[in-house]
CSV table of C-alpha atoms and ligand atoms in Angstrom, one decimal:
chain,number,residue,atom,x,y,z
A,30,UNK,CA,18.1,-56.4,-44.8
A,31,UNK,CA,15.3,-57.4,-42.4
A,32,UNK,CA,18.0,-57.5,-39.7
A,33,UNK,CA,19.0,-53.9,-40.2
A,34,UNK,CA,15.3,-52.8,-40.3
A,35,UNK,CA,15.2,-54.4,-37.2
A,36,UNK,CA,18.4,-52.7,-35.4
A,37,UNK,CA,17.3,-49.4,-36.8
A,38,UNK,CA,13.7,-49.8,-35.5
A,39,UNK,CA,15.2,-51.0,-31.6
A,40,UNK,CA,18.1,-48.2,-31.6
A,41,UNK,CA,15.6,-45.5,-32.8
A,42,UNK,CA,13.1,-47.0,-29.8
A,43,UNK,CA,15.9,-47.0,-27.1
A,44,UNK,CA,16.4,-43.7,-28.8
A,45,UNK,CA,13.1,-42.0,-28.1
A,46,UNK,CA,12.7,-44.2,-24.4
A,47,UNK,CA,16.0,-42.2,-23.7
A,48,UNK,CA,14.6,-38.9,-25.0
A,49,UNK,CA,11.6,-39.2,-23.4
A,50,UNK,CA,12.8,-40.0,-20.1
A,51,UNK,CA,15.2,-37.1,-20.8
A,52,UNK,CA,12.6,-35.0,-21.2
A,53,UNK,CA,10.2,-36.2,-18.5
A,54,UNK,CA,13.4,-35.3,-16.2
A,55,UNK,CA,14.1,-31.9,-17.2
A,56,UNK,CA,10.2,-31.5,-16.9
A,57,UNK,CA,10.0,-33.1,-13.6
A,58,UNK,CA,13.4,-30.4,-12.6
A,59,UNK,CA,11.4,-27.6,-14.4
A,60,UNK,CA,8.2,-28.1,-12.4
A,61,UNK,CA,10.4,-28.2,-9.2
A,62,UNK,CA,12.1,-25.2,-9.9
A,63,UNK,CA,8.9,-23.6,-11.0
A,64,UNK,CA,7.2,-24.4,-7.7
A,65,UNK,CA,9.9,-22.5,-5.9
A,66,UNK,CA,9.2,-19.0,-7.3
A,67,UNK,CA,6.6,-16.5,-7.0
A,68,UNK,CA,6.3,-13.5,-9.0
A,69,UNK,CA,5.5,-10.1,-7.7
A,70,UNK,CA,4.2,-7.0,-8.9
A,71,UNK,CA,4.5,-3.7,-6.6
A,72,UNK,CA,4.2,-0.4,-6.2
A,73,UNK,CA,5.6,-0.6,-2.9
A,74,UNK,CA,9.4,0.5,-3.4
A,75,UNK,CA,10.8,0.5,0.3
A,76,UNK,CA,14.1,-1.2,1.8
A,77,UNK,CA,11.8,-2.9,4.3
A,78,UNK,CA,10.2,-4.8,1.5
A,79,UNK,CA,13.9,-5.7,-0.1
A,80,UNK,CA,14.8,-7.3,3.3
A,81,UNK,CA,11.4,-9.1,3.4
A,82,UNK,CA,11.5,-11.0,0.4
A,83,UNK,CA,14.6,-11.9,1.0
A,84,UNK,CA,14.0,-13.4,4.5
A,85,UNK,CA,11.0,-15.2,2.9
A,86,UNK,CA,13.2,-16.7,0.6
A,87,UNK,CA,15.6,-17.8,3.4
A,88,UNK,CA,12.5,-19.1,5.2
A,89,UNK,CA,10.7,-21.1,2.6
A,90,UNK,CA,13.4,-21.2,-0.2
A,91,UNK,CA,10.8,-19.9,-2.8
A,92,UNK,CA,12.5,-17.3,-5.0
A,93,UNK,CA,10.9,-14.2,-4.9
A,94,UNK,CA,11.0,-12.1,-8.7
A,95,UNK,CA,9.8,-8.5,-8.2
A,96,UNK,CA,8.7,-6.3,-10.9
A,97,UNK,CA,7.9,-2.6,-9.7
A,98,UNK,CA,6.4,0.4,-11.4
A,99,UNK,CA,4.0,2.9,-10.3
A,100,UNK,CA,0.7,1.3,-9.2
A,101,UNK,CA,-1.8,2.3,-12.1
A,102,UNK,CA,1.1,1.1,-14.2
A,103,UNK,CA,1.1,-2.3,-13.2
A,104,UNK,CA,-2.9,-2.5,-13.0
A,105,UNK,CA,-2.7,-1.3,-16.6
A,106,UNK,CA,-0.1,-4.1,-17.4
A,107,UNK,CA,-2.1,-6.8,-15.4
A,108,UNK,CA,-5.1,-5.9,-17.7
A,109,UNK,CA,-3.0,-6.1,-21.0
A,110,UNK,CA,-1.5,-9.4,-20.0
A,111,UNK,CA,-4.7,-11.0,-18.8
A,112,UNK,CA,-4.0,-14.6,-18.7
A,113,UNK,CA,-1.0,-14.5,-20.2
A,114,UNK,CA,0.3,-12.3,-16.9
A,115,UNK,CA,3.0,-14.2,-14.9
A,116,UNK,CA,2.4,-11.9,-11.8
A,117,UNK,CA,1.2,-14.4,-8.7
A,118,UNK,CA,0.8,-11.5,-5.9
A,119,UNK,CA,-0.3,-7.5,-6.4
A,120,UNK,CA,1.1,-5.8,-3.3
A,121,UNK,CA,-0.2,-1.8,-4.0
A,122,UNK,CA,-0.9,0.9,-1.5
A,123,UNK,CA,-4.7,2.6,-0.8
A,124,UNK,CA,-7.4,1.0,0.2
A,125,UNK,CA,-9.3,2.8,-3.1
A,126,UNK,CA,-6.5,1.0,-5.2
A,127,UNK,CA,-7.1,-2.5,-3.5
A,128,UNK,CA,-10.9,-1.9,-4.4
A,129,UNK,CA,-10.2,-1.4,-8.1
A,130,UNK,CA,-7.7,-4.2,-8.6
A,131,UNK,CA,-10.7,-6.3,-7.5
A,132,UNK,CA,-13.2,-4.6,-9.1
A,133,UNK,CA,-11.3,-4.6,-12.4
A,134,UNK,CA,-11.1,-8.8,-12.1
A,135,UNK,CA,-7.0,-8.4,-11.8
A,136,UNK,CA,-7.3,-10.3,-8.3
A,137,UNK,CA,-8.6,-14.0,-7.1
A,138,UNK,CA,-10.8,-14.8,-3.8
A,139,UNK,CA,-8.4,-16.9,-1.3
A,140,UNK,CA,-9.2,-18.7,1.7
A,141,UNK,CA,-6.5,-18.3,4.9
A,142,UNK,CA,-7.3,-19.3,8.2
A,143,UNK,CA,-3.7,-17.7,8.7
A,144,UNK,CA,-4.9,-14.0,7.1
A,145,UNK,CA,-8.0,-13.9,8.8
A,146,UNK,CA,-6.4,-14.3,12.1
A,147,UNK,CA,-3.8,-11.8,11.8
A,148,UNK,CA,-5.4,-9.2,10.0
A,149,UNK,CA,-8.6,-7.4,11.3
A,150,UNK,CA,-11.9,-7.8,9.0
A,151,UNK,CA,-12.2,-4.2,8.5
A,152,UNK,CA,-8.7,-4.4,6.9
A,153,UNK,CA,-9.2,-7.1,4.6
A,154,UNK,CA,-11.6,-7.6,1.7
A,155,UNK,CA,-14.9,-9.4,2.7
A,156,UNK,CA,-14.3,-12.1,0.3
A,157,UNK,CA,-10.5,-12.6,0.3
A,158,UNK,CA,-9.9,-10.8,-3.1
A,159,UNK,CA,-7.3,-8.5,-0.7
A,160,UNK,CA,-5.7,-8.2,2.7
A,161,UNK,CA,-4.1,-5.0,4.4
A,162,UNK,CA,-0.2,-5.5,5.4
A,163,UNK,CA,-0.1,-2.1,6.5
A,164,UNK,CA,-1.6,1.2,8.4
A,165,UNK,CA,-0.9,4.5,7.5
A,166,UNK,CA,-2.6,7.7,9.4
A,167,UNK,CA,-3.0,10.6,7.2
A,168,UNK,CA,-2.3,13.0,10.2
A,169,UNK,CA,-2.0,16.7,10.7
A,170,UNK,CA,1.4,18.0,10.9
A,171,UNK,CA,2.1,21.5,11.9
A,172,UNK,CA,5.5,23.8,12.4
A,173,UNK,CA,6.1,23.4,15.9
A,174,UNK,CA,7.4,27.4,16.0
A,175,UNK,CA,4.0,28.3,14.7
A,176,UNK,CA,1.3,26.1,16.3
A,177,UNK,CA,0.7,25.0,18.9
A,178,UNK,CA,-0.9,21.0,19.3
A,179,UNK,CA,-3.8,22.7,21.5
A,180,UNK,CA,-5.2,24.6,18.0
A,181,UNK,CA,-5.7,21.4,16.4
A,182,UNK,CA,-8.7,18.9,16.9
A,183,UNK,CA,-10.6,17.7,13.9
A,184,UNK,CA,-10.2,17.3,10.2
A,185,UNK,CA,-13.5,19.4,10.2
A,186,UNK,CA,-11.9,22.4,11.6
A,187,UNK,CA,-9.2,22.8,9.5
A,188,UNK,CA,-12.4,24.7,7.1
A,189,UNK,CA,-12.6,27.4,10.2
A,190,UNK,CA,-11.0,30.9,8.8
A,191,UNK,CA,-8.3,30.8,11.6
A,192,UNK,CA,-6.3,27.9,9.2
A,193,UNK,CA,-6.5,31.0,5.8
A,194,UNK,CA,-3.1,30.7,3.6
A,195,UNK,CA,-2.0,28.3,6.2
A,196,UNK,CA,-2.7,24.8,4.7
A,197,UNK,CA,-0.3,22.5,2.4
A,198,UNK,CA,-2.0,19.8,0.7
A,199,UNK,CA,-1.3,17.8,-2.3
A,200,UNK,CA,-3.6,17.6,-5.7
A,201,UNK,CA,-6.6,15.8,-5.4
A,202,UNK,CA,-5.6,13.7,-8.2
A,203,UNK,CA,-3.8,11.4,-5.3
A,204,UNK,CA,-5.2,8.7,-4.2
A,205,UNK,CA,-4.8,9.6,-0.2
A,206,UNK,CA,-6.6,12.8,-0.6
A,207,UNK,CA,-9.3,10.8,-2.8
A,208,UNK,CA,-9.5,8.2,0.6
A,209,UNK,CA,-9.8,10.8,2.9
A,210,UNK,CA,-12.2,12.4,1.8
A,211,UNK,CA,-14.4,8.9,1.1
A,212,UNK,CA,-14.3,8.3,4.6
A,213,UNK,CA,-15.5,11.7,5.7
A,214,UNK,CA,-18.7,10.5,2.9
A,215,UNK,CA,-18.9,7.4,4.4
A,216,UNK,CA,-19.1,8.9,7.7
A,217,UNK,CA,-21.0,12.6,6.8
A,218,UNK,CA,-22.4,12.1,3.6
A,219,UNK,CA,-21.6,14.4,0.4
A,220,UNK,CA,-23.2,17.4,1.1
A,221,UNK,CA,-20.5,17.8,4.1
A,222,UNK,CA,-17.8,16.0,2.4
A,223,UNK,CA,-18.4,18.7,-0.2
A,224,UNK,CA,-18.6,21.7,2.2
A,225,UNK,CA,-15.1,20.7,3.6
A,226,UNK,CA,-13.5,20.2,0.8
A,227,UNK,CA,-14.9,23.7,-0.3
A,228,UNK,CA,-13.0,24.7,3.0
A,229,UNK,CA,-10.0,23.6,3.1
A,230,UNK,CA,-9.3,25.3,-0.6
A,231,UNK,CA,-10.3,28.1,0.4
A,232,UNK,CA,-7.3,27.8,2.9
A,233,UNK,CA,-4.8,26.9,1.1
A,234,UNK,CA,-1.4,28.5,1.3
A,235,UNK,CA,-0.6,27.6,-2.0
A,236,UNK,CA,-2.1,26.1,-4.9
A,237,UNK,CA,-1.4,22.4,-4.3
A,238,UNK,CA,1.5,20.9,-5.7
A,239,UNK,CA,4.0,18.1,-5.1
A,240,UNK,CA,3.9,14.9,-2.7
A,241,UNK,CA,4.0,14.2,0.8
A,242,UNK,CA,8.0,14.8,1.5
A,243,UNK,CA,6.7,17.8,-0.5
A,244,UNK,CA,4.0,19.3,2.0
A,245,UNK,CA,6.4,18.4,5.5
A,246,UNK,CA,9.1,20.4,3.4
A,247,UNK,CA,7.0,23.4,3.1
A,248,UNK,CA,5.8,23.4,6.3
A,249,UNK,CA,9.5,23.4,7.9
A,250,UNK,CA,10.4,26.1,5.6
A,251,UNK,CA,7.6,28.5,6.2
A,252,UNK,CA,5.2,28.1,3.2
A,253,UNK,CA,2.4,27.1,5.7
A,254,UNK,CA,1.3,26.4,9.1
A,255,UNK,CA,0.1,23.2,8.8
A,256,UNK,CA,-0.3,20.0,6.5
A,257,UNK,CA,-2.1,16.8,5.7
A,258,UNK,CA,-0.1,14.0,5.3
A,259,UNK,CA,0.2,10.4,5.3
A,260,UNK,CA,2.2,9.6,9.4
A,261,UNK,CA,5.1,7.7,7.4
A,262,UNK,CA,6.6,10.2,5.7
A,263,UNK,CA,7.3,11.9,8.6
A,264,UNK,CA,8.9,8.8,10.2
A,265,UNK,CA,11.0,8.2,7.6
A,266,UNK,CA,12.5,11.7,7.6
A,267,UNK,CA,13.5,11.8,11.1
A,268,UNK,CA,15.5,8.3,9.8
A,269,UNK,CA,16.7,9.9,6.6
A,270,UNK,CA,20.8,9.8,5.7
A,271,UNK,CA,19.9,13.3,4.4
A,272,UNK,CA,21.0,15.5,7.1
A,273,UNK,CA,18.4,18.2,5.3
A,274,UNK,CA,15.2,15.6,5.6
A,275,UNK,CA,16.0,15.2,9.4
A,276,UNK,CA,16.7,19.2,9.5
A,277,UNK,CA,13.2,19.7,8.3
A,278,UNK,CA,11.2,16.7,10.0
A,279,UNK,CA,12.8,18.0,13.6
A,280,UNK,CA,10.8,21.4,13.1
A,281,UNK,CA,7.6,19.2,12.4
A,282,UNK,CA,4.7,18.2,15.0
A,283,UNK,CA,2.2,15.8,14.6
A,284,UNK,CA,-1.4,15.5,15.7
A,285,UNK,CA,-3.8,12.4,15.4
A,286,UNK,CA,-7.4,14.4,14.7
A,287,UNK,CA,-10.9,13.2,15.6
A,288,UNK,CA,-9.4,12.0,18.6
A,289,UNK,CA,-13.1,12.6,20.6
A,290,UNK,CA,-15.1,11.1,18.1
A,291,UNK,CA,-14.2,8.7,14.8
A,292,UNK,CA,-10.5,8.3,15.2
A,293,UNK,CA,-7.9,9.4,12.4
A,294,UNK,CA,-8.2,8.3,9.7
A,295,UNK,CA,-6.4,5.4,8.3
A,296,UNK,CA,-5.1,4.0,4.8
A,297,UNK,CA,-2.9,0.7,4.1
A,298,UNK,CA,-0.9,-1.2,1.8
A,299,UNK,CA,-2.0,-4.3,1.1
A,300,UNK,CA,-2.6,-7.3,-2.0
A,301,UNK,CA,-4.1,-10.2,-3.2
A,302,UNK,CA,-3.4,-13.1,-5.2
A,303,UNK,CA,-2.9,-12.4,-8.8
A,304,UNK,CA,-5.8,-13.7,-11.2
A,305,UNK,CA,-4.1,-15.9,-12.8
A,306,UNK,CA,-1.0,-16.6,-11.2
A,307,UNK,CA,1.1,-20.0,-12.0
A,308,UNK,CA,1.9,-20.1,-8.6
A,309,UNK,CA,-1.2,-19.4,-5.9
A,310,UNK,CA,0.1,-21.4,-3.3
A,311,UNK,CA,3.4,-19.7,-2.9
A,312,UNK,CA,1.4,-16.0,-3.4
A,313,UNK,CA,-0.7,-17.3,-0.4
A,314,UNK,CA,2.3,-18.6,1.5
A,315,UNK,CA,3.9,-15.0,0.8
A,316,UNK,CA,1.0,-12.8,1.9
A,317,UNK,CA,0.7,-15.3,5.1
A,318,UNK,CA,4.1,-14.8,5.7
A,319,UNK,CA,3.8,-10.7,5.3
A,320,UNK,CA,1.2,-11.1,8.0
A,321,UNK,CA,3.5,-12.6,10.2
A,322,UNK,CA,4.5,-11.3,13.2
A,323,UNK,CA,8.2,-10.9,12.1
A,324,UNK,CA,7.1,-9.3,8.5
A,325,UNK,CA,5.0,-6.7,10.6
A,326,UNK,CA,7.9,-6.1,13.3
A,327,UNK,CA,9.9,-5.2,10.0
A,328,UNK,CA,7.0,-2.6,8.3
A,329,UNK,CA,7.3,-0.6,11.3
A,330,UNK,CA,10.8,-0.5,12.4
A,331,UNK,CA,12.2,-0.4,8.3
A,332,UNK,CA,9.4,1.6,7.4
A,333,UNK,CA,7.4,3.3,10.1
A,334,UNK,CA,3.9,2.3,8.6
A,335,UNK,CA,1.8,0.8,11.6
A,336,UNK,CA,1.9,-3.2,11.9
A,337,UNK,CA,-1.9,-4.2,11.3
A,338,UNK,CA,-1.6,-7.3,13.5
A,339,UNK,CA,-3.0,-6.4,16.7
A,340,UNK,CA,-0.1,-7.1,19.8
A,341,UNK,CA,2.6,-6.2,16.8
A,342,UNK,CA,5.1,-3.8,19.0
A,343,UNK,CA,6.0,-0.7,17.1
A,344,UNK,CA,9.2,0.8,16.1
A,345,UNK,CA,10.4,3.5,18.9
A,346,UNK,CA,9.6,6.8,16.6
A,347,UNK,CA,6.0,5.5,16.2
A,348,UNK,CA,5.8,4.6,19.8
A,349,UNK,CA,7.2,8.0,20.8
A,350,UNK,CA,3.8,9.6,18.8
A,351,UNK,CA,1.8,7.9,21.3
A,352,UNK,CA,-1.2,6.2,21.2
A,353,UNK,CA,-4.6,7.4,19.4
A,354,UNK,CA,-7.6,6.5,18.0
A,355,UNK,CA,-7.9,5.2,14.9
A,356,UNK,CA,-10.7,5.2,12.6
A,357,UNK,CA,-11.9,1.6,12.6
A,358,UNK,CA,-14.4,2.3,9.4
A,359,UNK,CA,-13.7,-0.7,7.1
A,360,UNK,CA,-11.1,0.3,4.1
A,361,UNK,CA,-13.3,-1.1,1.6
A,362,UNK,CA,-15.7,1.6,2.2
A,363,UNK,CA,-12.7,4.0,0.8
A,364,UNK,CA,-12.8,1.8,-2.8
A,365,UNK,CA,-16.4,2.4,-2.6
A,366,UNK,CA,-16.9,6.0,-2.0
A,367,UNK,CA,-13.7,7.0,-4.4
A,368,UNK,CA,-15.8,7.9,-7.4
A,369,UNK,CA,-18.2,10.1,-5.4
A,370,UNK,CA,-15.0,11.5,-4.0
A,371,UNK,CA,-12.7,12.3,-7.2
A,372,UNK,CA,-16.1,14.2,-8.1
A,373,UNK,CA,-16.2,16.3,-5.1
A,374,UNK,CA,-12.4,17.5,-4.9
A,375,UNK,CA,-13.3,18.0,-8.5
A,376,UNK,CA,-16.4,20.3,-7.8
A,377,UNK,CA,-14.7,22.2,-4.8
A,378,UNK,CA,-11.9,23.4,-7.1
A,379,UNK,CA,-9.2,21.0,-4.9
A,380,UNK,CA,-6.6,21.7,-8.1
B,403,FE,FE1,3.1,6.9,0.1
């Protein structure tokens, strides 16, 4: 009897020592697959983004998982999850947005001797919460059969009476509107900010509706002069498989305003490392890598968004806008004024 106990006791022992090493292995294989992911959330949507994860995974052989939905949605889902949330990197577009991920605890601080070489401080958070990947200039555009490049000069005087009926702008519930006019706070202070507001309503051709696309469209087909939109757009029309989005963007001009004093003014696209994420030094070797010179060639050729590394050559249709100023006032500003600002558009009437 004692014998059997015995067998029993040593087979259920080689038993567990077998389980155990079992499970340490499948651990040990878990970990290592683990460490070669990094989970995504974006707003950003573009082809250029596709191909960049994907080379990033052929560089680095860390699978990238992307979740997308619209940017307040996947704030809103980064709250509810809290710690629980398996996203490692935010990648969103607006400065203001950048600012209220941080604000709203949803991002971490990092430190990247790599980030803070390639991207310029007034692009990036103070603190590392977020980095910039991207430029956008929200520009002027104007129907090239109705006016003329000499007309235009400055944000400002698009409020003169000469622009009445002749606007297109979208709702001021948009973020890009919202940044806009934060910079021209940061720069003016509100009294001004809400005098032009006040002036560019009361120029509207239209009460304002739709996106971007949306204002360029109405432009080309006669609905108004003249528009505000983000440069983009514009470049990716005249790249479009639509033979009617290159129709219209052909018709379109566009002008860089503020060109003899601030510069135009500028947005980006950027992220941060997730609060919480499982995997923070994949999300930092991600955004490093989206920093890169190669990941900014890409933004601008893919995408025509301007590279924010500095020496980063652009893609021919933003090279054949030329060269302008840009406003150099630091995007965090934008985040900061964007209350004051919803508030304003609100009190003009901006619909
Ligand atoms: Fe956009």
């Amino acid at each position: 009897m004692k014998f059997r106990h015995f067998l029993l006791a040593a087979a259920t022992v080689v038993l567990l020592a077998a389980c155990s090493t079992s499970n340490q292995q499948n651990q040990a294989e878990q970990q290592a697959t683990d460490s070669l992911v990094v989970n995504v959330y974006t707003h950003r949507h573009y082809d250029a983004d596709k191909q960049l994860f994907a080379d990033f995974e052929k560089l680095t052989g860390i699978k990238v998982n992307v979740k997308t939905a619209s940017a307040d949605e996947l704030q809103k889902l980064m709250e509810m999850e809290g710690a629980n949330c398996p996203a490692d990197v935010l990648l969103t577009v607006d400065a203001g947005r950048l600012v209220r991920a941080k604000d709203k605890g949803l991002l971490q601080p990092i430190q990247s001797a790599v980030l803070n070489a390639n991207i310029p401080a007034h692009l990036r958070d103070g603190e590392g919460y977020w980095y910039a990947f991207t430029q956008r200039a929200r520009v002027i555009v104007y129907n090239k059969e109705k006016v003329k490049p000499s007309e235009l000069s400055t944000y400002e005087e698009l409020t003169s009476p000469k622009w009445k009926k002749r606007i297109l702008v979208r709702p001021s519930d948009n973020i890009y509107n919202q940044s806009l006019l934060a910079s021209i706070i940061a720069h003016k202070g509100e009294e001004t900010a809400l005098l032009w507001a006040k002036g560019i309503v009361a120029n509207m051709a239209r009460e304002p509706k739709g996106n971007d696309r949306d204002q360029i469209y109405a432009v080309a087909n006669g609905e108004g002069d003249i528009a505000i939109v983000n440069s983009y757009y514009l470049g990716q029309m005249l790249h479009s498989k639509e033979a009617a989005d290159t129709i219209a963007a052909k018709k379109i001009g566009i002008f860089f305003p503020n060109q003899a004093d601030r510069g135009a003014h500028m947005n980006v696209s950027g992220g941060g490392v997730a609060k919480y994420a499982p995997h923070k030094e994949n999300a930092i070797k991600l955004l490093e890598f989206l920093s890169s010179e190669q990941a900014q060639k890409v933004f601008a050729e893919a995408n025509q968004e301007y590279p924010v590394k500095p020496g980063v050559p652009l893609s021919a249709t933003l090279a054949s806008w030329g060269t302008f100023k840009a406003d150099t006032l630091s995007v965090v500003q934008l985040g900061k004024f964007n209350t004051a600002a919803v508030k304003i558009l609100d009190a003009a009437g901006w619909k």
